[in-house]
Coordinates of C-alpha atoms in Angstrom, one line a residue:
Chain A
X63 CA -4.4 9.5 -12.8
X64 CA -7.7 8.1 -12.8
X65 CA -8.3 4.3 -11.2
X66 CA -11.0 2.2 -10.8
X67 CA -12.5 0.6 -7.5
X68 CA -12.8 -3.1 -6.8
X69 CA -15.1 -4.2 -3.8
X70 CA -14.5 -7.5 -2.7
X71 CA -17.4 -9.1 0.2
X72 CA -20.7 -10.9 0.3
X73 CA -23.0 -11.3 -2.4
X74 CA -24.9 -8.0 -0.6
X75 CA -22.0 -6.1 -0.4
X76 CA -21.0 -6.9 -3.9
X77 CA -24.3 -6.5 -5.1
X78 CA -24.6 -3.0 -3.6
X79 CA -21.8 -1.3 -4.4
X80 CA -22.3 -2.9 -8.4
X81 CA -25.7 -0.5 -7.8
X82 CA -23.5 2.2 -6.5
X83 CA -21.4 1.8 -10.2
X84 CA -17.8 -0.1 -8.9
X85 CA -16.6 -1.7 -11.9
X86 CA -14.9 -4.7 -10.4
X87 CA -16.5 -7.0 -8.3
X88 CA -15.7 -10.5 -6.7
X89 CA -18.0 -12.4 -4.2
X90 CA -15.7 -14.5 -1.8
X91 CA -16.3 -17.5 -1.8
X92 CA -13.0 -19.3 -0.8
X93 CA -9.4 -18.4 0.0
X94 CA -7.6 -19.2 -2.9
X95 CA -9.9 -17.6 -5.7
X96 CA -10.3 -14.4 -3.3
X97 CA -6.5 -13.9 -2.9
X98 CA -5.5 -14.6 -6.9
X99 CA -8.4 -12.0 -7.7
X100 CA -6.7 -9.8 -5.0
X101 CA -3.2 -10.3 -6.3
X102 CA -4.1 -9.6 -9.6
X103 CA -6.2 -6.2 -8.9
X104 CA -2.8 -4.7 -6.7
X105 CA -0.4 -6.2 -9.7
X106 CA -2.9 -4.4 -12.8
X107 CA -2.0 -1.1 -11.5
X108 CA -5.6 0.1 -12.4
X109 CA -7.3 0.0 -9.4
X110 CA -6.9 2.8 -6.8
X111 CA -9.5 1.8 -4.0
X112 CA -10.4 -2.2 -2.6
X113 CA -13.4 -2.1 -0.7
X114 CA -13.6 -5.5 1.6
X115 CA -15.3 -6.7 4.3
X116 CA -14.0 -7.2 7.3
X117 CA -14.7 -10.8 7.3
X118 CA -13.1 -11.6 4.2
X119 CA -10.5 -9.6 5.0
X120 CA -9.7 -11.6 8.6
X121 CA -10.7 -14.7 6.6
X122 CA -7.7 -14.4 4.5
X123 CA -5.7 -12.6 7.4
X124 CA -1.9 -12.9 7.1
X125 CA -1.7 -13.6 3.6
X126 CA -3.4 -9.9 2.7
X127 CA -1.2 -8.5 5.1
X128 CA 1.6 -9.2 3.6
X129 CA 0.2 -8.5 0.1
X130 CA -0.8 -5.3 1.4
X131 CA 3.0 -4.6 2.5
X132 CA 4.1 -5.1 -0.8
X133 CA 2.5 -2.8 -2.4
X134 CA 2.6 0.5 -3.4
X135 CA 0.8 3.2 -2.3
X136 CA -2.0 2.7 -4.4
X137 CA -4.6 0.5 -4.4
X138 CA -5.5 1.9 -1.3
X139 CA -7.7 -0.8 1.4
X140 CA -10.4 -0.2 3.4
X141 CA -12.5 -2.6 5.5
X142 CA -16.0 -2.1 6.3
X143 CA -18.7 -4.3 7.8
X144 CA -20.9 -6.9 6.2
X145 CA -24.6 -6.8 5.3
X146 CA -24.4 -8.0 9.2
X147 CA -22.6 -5.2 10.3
X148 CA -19.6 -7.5 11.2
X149 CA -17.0 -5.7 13.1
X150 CA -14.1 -7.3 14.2
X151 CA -13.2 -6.4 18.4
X152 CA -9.4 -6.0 17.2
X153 CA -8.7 -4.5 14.1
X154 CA -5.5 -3.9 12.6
X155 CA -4.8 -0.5 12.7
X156 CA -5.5 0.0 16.5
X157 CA -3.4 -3.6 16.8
X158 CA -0.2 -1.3 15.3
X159 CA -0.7 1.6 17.3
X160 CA -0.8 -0.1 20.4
X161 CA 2.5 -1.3 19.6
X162 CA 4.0 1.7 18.3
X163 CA 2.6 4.6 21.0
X164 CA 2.7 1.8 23.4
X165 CA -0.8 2.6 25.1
X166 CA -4.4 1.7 23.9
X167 CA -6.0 3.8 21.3
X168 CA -9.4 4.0 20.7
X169 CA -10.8 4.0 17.2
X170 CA -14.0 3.2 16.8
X171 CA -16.9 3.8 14.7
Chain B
X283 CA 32.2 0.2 16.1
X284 CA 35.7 -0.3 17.3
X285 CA 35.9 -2.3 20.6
X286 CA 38.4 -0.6 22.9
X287 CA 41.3 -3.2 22.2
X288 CA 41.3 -2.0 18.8
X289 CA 41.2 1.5 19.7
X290 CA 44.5 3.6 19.2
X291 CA 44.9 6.2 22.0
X292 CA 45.5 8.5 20.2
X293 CA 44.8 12.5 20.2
X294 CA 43.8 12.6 16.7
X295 CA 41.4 9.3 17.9
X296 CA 39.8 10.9 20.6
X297 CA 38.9 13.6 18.5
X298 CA 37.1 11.6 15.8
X299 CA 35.3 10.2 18.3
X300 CA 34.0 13.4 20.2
X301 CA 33.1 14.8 16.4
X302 CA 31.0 11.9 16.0
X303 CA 29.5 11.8 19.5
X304 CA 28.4 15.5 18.8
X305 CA 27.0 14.1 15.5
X306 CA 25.1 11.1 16.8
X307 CA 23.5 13.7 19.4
X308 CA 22.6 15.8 17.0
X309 CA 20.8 13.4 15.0
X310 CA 19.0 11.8 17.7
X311 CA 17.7 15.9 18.1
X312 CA 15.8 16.0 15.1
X313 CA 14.9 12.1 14.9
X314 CA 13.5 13.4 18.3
X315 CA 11.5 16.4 16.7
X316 CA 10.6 14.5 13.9
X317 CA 8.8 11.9 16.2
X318 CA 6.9 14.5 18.3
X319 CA 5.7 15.6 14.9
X320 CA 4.4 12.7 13.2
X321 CA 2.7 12.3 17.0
X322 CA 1.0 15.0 16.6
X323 CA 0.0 14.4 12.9
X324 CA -0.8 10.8 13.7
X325 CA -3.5 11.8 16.4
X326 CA -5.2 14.2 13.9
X327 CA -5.5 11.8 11.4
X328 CA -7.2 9.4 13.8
X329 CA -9.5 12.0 14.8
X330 CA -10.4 12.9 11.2
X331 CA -10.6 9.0 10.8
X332 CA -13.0 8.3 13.6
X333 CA -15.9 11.0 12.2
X334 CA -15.3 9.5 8.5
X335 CA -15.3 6.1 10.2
X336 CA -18.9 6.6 12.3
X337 CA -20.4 8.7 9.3
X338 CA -19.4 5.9 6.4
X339 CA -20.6 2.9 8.7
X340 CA -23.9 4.8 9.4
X341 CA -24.7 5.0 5.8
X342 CA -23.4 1.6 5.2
X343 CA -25.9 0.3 7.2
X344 CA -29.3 2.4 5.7
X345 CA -28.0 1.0 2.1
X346 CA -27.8 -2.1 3.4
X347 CA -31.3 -2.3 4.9
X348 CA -32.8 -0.7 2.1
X349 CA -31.0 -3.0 -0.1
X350 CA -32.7 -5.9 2.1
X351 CA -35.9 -4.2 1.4
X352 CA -34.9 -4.5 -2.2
X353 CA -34.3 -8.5 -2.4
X354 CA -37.1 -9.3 -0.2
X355 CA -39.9 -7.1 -2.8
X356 CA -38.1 -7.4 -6.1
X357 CA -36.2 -11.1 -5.2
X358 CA -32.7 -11.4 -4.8
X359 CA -32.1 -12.9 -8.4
X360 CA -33.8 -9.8 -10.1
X361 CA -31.8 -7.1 -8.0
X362 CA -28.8 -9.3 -8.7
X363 CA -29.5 -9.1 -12.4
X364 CA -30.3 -5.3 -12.2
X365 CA -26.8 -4.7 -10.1
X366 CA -25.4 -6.1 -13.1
X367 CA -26.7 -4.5 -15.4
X368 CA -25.9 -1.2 -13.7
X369 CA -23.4 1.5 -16.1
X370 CA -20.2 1.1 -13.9
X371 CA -18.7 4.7 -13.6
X372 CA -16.7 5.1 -10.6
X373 CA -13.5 6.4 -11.2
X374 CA -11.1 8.1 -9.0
X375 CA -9.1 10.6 -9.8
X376 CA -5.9 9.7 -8.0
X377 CA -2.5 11.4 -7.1
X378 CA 0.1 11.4 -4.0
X379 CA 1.5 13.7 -1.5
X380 CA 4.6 13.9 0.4
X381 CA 4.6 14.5 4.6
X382 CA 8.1 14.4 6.3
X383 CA 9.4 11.5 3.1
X384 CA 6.1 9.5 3.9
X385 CA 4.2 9.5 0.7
X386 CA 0.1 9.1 1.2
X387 CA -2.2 8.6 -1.1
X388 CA -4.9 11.6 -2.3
X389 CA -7.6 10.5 -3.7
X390 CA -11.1 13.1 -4.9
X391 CA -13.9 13.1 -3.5
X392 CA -15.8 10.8 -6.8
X393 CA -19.4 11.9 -7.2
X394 CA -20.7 8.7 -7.3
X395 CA -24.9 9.6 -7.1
X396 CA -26.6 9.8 -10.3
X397 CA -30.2 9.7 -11.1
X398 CA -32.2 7.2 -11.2
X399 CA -32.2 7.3 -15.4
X400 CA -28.1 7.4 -15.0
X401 CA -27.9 4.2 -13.7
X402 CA -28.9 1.8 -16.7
X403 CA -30.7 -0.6 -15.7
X404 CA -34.2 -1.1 -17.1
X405 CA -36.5 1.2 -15.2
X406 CA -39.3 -1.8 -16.3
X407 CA -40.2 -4.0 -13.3
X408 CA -37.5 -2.5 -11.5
X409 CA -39.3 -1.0 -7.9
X410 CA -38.2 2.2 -6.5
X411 CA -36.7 0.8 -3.8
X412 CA -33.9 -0.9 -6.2
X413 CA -33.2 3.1 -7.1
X414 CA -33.7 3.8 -3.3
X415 CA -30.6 1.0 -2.5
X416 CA -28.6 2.6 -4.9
X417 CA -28.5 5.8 -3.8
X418 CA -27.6 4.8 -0.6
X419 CA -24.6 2.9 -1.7
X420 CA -23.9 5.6 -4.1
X421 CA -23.8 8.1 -0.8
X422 CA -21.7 5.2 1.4
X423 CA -19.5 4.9 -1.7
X424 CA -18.4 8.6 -1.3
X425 CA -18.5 8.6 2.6
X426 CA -15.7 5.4 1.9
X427 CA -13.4 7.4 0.2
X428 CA -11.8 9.7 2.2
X429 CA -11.9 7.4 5.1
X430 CA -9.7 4.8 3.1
X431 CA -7.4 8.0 2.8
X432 CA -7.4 8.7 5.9
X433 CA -6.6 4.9 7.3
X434 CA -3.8 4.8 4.6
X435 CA -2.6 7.7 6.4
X436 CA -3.0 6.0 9.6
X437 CA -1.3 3.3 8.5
X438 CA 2.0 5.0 6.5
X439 CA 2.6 7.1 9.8
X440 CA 2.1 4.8 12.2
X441 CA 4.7 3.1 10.0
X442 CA 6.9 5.9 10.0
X443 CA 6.7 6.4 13.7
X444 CA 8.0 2.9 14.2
X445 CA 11.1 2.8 12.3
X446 CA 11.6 6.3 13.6
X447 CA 11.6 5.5 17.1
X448 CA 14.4 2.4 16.1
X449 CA 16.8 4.7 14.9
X450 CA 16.4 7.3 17.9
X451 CA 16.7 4.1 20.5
X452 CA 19.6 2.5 18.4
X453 CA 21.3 5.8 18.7
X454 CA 20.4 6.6 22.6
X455 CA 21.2 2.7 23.4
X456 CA 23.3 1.8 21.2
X457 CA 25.6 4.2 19.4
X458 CA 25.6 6.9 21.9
X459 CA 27.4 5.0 24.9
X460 CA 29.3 3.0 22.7
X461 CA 31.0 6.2 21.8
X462 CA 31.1 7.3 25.3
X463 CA 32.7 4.5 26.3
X464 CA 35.5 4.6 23.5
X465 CA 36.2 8.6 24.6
X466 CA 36.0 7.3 28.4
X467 CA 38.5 4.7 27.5
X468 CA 41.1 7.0 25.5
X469 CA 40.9 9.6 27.8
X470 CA 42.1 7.1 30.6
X471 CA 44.9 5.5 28.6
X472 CA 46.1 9.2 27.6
X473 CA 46.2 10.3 31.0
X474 CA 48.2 6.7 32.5
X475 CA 50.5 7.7 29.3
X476 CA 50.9 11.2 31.2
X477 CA 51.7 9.6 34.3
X478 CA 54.1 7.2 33.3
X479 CA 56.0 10.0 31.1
X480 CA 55.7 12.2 34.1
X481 CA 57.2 9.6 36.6
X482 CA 60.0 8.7 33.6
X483 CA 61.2 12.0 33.5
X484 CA 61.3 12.5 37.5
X485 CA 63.4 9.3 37.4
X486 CA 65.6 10.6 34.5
X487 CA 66.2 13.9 36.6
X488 CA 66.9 12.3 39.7
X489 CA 69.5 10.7 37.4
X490 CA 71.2 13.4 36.1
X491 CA 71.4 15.6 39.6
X492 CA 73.3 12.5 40.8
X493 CA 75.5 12.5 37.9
X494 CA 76.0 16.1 38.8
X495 CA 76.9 15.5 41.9
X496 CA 79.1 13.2 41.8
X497 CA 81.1 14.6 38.9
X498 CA 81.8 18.1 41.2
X499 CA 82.6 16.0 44.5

């Protein structure tokens, strides 16, 4: 099967990873317009990898968690940082396995 | 589960019920072995993830200052206008694997870098460093691949792990001494049963000598 990726971030990001030849691209600027352009990339069925920035993605936080749950296993997500380098301290992967191995894991860049 | 008012003691009962306690063992066995396993593949997959992690970030960050470099020589409005007008190829070839009934997601290595002539856009008043920023988003593109992978791997068996270790706690907490408790509680009511036959039929003897004896006096 072959999909296509779909970055999602600041006009940078977006801007860099057009250069770099992703085919969809969306520069957040609010909620609403971000999630219904998110909704609709996991619901086409086309789209294998989301590329977001961490800040978007804690910007919309629960609501593309549980979008993300829904899904299949494709499009896959992955969060990196922002022309700014934006990391978050807590992400949510380290968040999960803290509560399922029940000690701290480190995973960090 | 039966609560112990409800629970015939019975032979036939009490062996039902060690049949199932043997089951219930031996499927908290294997949901054991299957946790230690998806442990051990868990913590391999984080250490894969951390080198994609620090190698992806790293060239993140060199596209993005040479991209900088780019808006502050060409302006941000042309290398907008040239990002746009860039040929968008990307395309993953995508398929899925099965671990232990978790399926993950497998997705090739694209080749994302092309030459500079690849990449469409007009090569007049366009700098070098445009082609210089899209190379190196090109190269972070690739490096992002396998580490989304990876954290979807992270993810689906960290999931896995979790509903695993339910079911092996339901049955150690739950189901287990639940059943223990229904054999414990049988096996007492059998054995009063035994006693008050045992007592009957001393009673019913002592009986019957007396009848005995009276009957040859």
């Amino acid at each position: 099967m072959r999909l296509k990726v779909a970055v999602i971030g600041d006009r940078s990001t977006v801007t860099g990873m057009s250069l770099a030849g992703v085919q969809i691209a969306h520069v957040h600027s609010d909620r609403e317009s971000t999630m219904d352009r998110l909704r609709e990339l996991v619901s086409s069925g086309d789209v294998g990898l989301i590329v977001i920035t961490h800040r978007v993605a804690e910007e919309l936080g629960e609501e593309l968690r549980s979008l993300m749950r829904s899904k299949g296993v494709f499009p896959v997500l992955v969060r990196i940082p922002d022309s700014t380098g934006y990391l978050p301290k807590r992400d949510e992967l380290s968040e999960r396995l803290r509560r399922v191995v029940g000690a701290e894991i480190k995973v960090t860049g | 589960m039966a609560t112990a008012s409800e629970l015939s003691p019975t032979r036939t009962e009490l062996i039902r019920l060690r049949r199932r306690e043997a089951l219930a063992k031996t499927g908290h066995d294997l949901l054991e072995e299957k946790m230690d396993a998806l442990v051990m593949e868990l913590f391999s997959v984080l250490r894969r993830m951390q080198e994609l992690r620090a190698s992806a970030f790293d060239q993140l960050e060199r596209a993005h200052r040479a991209l900088s470099s780019c808006f502050a020589a060409m302006g941000t409005q042309e290398t907008v206008q040239a990002a746009r007008e860039t040929v968008k190829s990307v395309e993953l070839e995508v398929s899925t694997r099965n671990l232990m009934g978790i399926v993950l997601p497998v997705i090739e290595r694209p080749s994302a870098v092309r030459n500079a002539l690849g990449r469409g856009y007009s090569m007049h008043g366009t700098s070098a460093l445009l082609d210089r920023a899209a190379l190196e988003f090109e190269k972070a593109l690739e490096l992002l691949v396998p580490l989304a992978v990876a954290e979807a791997e992270a993810f689906a068996i960290a999931e896995e792990l979790e509903s695993t270790k339910r079911r092996v706690n339901a049955l150690e907490y739950i189901l287990i001494p639940r059943l223990r408790e229904a054999i414990k509680f049988i096996m007492m009511r059998l054995d009063e049963i035994e006693r008050e036959n045992f007592s009957r039929l001393k009673r019913i003897k002592k009986i019957m000598e007396e009848r005995e004896w009276t009957r040859s006096a």
